[in-house]
PDB file of C-alpha atoms in Angstrom:
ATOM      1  CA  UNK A 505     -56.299  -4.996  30.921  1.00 64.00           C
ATOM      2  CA  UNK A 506     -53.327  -2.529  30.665  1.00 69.00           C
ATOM      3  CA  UNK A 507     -50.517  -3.618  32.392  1.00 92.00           C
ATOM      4  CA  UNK A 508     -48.825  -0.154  32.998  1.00 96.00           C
ATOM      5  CA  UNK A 509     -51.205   2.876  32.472  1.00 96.00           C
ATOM      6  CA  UNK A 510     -50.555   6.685  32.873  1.00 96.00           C
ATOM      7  CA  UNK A 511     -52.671   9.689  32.249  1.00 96.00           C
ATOM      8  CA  UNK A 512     -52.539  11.948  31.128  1.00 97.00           C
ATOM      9  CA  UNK A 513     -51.634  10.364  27.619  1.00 96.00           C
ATOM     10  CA  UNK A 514     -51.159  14.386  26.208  1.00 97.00           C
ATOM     11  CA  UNK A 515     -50.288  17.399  28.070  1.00 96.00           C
ATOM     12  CA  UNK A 516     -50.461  20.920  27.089  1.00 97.00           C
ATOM     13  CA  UNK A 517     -49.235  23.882  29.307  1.00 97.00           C
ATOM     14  CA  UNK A 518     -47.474  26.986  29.459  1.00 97.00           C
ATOM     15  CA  UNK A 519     -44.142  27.542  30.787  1.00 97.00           C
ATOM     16  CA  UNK A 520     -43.916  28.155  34.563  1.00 97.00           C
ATOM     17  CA  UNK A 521     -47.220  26.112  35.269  1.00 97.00           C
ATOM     18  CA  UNK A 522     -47.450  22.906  37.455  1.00 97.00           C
ATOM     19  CA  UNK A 523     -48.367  19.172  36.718  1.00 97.00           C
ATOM     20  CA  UNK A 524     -49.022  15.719  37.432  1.00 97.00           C
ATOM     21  CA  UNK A 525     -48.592  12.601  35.637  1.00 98.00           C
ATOM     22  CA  UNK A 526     -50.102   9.565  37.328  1.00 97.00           C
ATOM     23  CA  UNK A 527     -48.625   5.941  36.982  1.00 97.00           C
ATOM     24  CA  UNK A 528     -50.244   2.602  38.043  1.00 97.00           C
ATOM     25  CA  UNK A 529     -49.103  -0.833  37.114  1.00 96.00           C
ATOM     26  CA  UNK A 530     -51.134  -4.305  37.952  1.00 95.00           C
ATOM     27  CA  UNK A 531     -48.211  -6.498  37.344  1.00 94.00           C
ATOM     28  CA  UNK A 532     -47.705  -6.728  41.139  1.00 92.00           C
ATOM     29  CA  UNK A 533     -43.622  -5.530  40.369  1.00 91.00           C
ATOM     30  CA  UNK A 534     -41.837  -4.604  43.295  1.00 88.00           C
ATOM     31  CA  UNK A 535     -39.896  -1.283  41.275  1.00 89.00           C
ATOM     32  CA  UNK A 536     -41.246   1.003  39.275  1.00 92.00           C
ATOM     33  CA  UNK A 537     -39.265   3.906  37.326  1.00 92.00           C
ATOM     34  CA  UNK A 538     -39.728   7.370  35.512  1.00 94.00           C
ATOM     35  CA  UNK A 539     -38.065   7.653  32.311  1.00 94.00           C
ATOM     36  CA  UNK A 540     -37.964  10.722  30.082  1.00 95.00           C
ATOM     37  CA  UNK A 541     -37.353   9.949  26.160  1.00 95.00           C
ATOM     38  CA  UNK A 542     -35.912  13.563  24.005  1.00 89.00           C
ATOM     39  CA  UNK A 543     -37.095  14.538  20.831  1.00 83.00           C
ATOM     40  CA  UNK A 544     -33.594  12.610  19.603  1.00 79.00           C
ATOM     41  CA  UNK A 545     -35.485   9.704  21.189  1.00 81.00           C
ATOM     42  CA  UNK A 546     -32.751   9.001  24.064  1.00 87.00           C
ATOM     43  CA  UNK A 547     -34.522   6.915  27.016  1.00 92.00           C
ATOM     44  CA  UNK A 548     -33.109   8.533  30.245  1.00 90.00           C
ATOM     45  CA  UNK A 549     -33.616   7.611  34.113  1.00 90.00           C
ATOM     46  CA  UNK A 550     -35.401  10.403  36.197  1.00 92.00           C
ATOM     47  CA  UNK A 551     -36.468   7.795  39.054  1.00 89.00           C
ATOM     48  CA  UNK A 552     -36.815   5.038  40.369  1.00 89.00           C
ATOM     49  CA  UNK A 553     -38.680   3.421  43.473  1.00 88.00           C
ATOM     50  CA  UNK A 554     -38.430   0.065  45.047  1.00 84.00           C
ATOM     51  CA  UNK A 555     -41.591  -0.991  46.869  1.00 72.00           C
ATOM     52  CA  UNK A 556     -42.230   2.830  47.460  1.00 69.00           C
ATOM     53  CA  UNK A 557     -38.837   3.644  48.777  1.00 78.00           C
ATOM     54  CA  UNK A 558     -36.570   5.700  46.481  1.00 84.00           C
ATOM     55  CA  UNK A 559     -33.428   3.930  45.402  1.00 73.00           C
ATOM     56  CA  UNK A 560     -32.166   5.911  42.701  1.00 73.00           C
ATOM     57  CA  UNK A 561     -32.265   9.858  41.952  1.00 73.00           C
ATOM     58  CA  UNK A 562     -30.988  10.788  38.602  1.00 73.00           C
ATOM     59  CA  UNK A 563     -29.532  14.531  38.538  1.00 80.00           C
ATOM     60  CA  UNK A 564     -32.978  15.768  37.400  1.00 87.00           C
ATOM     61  CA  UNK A 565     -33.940  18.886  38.871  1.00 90.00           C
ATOM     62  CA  UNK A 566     -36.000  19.307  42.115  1.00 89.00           C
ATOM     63  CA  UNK A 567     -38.588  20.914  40.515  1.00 94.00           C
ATOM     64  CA  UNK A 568     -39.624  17.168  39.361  1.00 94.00           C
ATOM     65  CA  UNK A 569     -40.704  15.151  42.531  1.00 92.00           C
ATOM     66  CA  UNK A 570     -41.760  11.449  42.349  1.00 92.00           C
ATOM     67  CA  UNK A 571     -44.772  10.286  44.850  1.00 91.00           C
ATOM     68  CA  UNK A 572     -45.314   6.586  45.498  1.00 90.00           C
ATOM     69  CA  UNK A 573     -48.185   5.580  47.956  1.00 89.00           C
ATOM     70  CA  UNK A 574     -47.470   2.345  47.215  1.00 88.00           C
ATOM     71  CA  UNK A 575     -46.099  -0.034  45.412  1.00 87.00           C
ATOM     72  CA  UNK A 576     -48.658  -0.116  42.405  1.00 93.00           C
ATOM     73  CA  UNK A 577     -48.553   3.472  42.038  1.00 94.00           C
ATOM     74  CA  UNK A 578     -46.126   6.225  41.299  1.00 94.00           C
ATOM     75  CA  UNK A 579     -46.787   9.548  40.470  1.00 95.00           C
ATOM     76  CA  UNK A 580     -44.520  12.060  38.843  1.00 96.00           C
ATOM     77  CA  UNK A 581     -45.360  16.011  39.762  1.00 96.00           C
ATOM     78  CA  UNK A 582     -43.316  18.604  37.696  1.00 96.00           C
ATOM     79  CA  UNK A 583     -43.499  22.499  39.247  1.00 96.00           C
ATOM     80  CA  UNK A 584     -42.371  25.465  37.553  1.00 97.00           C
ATOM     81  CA  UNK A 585     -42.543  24.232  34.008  1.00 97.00           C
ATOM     82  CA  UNK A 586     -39.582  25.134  31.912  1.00 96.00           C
ATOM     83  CA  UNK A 587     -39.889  24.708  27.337  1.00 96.00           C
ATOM     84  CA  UNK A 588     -36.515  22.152  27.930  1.00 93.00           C
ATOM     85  CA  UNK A 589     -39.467  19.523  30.155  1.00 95.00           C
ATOM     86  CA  UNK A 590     -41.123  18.927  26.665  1.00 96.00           C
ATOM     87  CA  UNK A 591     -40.467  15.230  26.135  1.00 96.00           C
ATOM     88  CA  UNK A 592     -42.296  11.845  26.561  1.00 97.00           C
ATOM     89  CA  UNK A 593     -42.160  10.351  30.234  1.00 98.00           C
ATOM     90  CA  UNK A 594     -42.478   7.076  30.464  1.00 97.00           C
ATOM     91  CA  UNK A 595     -43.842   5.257  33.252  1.00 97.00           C
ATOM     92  CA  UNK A 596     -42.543   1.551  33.546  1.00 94.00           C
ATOM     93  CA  UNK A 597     -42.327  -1.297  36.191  1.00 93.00           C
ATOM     94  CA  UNK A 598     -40.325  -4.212  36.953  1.00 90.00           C
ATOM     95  CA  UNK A 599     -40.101  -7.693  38.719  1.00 86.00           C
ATOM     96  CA  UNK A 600     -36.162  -6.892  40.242  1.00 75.00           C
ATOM     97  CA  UNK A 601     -34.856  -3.578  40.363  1.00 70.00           C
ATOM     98  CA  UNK A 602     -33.811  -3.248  36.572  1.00 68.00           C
ATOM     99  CA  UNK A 603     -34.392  -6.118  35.057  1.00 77.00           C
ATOM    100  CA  UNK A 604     -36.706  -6.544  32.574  1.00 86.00           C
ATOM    101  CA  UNK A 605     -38.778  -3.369  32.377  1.00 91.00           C
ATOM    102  CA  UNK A 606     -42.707  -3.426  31.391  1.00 93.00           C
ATOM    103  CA  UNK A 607     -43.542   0.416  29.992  1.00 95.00           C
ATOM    104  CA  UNK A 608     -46.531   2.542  30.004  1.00 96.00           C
ATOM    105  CA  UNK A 609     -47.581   4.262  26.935  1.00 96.00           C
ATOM    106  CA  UNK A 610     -46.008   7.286  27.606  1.00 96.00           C
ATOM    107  CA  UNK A 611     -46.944  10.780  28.850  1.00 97.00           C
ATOM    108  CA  UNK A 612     -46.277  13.732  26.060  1.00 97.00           C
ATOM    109  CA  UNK A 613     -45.975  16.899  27.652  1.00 97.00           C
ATOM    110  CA  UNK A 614     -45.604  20.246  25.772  1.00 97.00           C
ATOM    111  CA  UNK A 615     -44.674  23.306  27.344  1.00 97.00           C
ATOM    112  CA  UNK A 616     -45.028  26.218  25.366  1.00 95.00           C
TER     113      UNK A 616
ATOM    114  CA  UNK B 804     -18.471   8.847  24.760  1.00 57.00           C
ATOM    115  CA  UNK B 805     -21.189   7.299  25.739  1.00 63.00           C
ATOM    116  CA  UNK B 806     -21.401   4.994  27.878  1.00 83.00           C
ATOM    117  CA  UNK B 807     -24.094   2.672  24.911  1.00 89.00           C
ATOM    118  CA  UNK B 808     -23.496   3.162  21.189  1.00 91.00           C
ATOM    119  CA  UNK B 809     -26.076   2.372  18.825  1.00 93.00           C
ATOM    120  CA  UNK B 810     -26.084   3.702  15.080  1.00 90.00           C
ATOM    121  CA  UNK B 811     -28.796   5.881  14.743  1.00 88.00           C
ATOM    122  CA  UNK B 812     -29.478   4.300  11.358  1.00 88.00           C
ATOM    123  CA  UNK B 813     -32.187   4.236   9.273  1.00 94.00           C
ATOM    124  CA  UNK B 814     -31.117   0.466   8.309  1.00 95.00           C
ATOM    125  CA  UNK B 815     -32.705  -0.089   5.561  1.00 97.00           C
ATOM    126  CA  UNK B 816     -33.099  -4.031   4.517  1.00 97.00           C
ATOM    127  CA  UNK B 817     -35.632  -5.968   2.225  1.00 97.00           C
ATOM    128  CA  UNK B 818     -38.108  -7.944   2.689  1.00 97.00           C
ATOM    129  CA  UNK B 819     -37.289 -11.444   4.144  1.00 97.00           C
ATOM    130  CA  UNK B 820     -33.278 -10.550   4.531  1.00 97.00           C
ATOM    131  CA  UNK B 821     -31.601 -10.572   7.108  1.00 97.00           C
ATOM    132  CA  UNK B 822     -31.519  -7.209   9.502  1.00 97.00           C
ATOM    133  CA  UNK B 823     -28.206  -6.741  11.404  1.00 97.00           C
ATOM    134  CA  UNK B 824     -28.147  -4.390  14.525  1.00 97.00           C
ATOM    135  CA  UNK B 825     -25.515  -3.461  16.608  1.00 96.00           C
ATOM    136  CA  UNK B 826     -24.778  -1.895  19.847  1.00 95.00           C
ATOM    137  CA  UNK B 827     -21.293  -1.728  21.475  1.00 93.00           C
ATOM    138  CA  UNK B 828     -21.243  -0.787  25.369  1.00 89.00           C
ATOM    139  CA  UNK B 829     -18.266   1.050  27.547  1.00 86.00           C
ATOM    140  CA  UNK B 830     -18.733  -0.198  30.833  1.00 77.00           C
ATOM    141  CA  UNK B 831     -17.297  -3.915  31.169  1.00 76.00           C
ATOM    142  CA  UNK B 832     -19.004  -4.279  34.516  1.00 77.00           C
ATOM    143  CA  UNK B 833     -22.463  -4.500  32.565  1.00 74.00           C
ATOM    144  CA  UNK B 834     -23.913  -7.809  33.044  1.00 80.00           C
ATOM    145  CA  UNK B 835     -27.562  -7.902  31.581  1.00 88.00           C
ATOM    146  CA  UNK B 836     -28.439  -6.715  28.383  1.00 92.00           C
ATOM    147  CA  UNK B 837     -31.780  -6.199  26.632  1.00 94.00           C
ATOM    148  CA  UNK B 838     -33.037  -5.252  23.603  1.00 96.00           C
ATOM    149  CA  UNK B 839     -36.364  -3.172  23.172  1.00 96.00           C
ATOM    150  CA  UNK B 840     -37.887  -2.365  20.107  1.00 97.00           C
ATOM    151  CA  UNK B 841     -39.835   0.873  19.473  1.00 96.00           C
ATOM    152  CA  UNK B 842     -42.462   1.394  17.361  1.00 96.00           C
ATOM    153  CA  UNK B 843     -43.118   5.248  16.148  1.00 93.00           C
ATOM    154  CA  UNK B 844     -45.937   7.073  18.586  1.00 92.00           C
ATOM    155  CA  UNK B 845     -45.168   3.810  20.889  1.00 94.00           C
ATOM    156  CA  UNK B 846     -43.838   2.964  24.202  1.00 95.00           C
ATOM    157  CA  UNK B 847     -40.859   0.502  24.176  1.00 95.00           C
ATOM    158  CA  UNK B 848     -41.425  -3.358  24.471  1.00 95.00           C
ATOM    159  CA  UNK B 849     -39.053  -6.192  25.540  1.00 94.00           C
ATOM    160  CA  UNK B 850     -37.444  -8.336  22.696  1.00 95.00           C
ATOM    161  CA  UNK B 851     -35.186 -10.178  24.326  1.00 94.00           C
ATOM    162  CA  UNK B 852     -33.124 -10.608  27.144  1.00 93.00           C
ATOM    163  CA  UNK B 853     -29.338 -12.210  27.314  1.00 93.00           C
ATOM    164  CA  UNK B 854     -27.243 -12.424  30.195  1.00 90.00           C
ATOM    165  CA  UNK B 855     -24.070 -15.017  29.431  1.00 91.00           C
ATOM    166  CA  UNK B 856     -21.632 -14.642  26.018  1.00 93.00           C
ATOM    167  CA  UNK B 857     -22.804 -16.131  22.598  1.00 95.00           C
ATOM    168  CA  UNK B 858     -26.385 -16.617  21.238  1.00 96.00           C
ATOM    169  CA  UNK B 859     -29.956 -16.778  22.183  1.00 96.00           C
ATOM    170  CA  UNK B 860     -32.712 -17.440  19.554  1.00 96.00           C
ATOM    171  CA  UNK B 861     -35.877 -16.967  19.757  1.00 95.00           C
ATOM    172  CA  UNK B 862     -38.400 -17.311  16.541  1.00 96.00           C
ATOM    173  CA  UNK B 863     -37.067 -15.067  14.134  1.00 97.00           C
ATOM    174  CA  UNK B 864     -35.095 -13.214  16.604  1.00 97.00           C
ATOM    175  CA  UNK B 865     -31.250 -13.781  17.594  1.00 97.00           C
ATOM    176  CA  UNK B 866     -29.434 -11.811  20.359  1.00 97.00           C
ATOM    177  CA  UNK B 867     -25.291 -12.205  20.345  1.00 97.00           C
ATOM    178  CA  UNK B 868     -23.393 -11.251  23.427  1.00 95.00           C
ATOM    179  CA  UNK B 869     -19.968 -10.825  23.467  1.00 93.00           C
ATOM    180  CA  UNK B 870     -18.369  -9.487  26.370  1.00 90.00           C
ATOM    181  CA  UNK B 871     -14.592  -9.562  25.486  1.00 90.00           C
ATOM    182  CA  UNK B 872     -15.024  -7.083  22.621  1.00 91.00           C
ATOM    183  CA  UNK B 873     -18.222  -5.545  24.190  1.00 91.00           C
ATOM    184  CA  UNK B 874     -21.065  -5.771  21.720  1.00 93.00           C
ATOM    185  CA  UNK B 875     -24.281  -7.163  21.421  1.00 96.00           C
ATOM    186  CA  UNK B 876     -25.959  -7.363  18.204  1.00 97.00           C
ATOM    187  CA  UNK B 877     -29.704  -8.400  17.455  1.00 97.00           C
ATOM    188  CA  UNK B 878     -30.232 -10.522  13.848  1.00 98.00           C
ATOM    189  CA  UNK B 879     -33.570 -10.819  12.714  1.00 97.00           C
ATOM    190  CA  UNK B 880     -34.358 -12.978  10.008  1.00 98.00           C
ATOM    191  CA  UNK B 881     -36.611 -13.005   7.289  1.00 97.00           C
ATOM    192  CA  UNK B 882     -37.362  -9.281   8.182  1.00 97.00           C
ATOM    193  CA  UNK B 883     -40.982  -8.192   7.533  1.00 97.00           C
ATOM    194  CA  UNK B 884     -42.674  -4.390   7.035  1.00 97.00           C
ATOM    195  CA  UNK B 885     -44.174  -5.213  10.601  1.00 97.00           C
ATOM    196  CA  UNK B 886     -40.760  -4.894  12.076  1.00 97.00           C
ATOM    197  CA  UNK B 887     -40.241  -1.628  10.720  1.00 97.00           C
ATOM    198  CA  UNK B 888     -39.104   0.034  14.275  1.00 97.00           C
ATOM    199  CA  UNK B 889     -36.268   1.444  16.454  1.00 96.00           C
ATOM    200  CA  UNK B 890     -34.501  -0.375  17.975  1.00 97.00           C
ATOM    201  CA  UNK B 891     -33.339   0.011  21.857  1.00 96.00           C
ATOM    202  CA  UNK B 892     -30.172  -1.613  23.333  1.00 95.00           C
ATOM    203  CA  UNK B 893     -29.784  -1.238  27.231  1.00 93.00           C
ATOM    204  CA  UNK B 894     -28.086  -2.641  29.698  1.00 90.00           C
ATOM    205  CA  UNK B 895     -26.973  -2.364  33.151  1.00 83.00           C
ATOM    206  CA  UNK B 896     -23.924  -0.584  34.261  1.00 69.00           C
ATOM    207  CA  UNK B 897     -21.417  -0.694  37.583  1.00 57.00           C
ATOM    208  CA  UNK B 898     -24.323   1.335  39.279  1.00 56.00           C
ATOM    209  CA  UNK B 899     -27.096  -0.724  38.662  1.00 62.00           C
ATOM    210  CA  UNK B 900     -28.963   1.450  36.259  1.00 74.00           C
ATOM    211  CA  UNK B 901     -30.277   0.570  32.942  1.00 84.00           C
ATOM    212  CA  UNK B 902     -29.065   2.510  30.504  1.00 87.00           C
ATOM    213  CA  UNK B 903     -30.213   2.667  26.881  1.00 91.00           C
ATOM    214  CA  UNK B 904     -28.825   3.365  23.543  1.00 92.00           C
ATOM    215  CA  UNK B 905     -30.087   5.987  21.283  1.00 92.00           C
ATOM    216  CA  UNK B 906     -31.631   3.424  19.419  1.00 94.00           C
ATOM    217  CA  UNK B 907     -31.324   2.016  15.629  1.00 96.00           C
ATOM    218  CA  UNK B 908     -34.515   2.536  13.163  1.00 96.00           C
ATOM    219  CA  UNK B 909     -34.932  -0.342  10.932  1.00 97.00           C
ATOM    220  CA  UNK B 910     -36.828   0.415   7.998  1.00 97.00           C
ATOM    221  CA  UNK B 911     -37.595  -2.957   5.826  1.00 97.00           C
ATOM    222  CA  UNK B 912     -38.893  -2.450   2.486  1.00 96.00           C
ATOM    223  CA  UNK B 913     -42.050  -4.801   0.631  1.00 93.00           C
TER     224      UNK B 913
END
């Protein structure tokens, strides 16, 4: 039983397009975050949401919009898709607000 | 400068030496630290966790905190092909976030 699951696992799409990534976790954590990982493999905070209130809002644009209906789920919808959004976006959850953080298996999106 | 420094490596070590990795952090506010490890295609998974200066061990694994000088380092001994992987520092800084290093990759060689 996977703890933290997305889907899609691979995403393919051309630029100005819009998508979803969905994230559930059955760890029964209270937080749950998006993080976006560069092709120079740096792990940065987009969002995150503490049972589904949002607590912190990285400067990402607002073309990227988090949705949590509730607590075991948060979903990550992207509009307008630009070639700089090609990353991994990780999905992960957590007990306390960042402590010890429980990831999905990632999200690769490609925008072409 | 960023606010964690991790050399981007590759470390390369033999088999069943001793792999050395380092991470030195800016903020002095930063009060948990964690190390993640990273294998290639993979999504990050916890190592370990240490919270007060000096050492925690666990199996092969040994965390080092040191506050004063800001660094944490992770040892792992007798390193094996299987923990061929990057390696992710983070912490948490004055605003609560967890922030990661760029991570080290280890390479340990049969």
């Amino acid at each position: 039983d996977t703890a933290v699951s997305q889907t899609p696992k691979y995403l393919v799409t051309q630029m100005g397009n819009d998508k979803s990534i969905k994230c559930e976790q059955n760890l029964g954590h209270d937080t749950m975050y998006w993080y976006k990982q560069d092709s120079k493999k740096f792990l940065k905070i987009m969002f995150s949401y503490n049972n589904k209130e949002l607590i912190i809002n990285e400067t990402v644009p607002n073309r990227f919009s988090p949705k949590s209906p509730d607590k075991a789920h948060l979903n990550l919808h992207i509009n307008s898709l630009e070639l700089g959004d090609s990353a991994v976006y990780f999905c992960a959850s957590s007990q306390v607000a960042f402590g010890e953080l429980f990831f999905g298996e990632g999200s690769r999106l490609t925008v072409l | 400068q960023k606010e964690v420094e991790q050399n981007s490596g590759p470390l390369s070590v033999p088999e069943g030496a001793i792999a050395s990795l380092n991470c030195t952090y800016s903020d002095r506010v930063s009060q948990s630290f964690f190390w993640y490890r990273q294998y290639s295609g993979k999504s990050p998974e916890l190592i370990m966790s240490i919270y007060s200066n000096g050492d925690k061990e666990d199996g092969r694994f040994t965390a080092q905190l040191n506050k004063a000088s800001q660094y944490v380092s992770l040892l792992i001994r007798d390193s094996q092909p299987s923990d061929s992987a990057t390696y992710l520092c983070a912490m948490n800084n004055a605003g609560n976030m967890l922030t990661f290093g760029g991570g080290t990759r280890l390479m340990v060689k049969p």
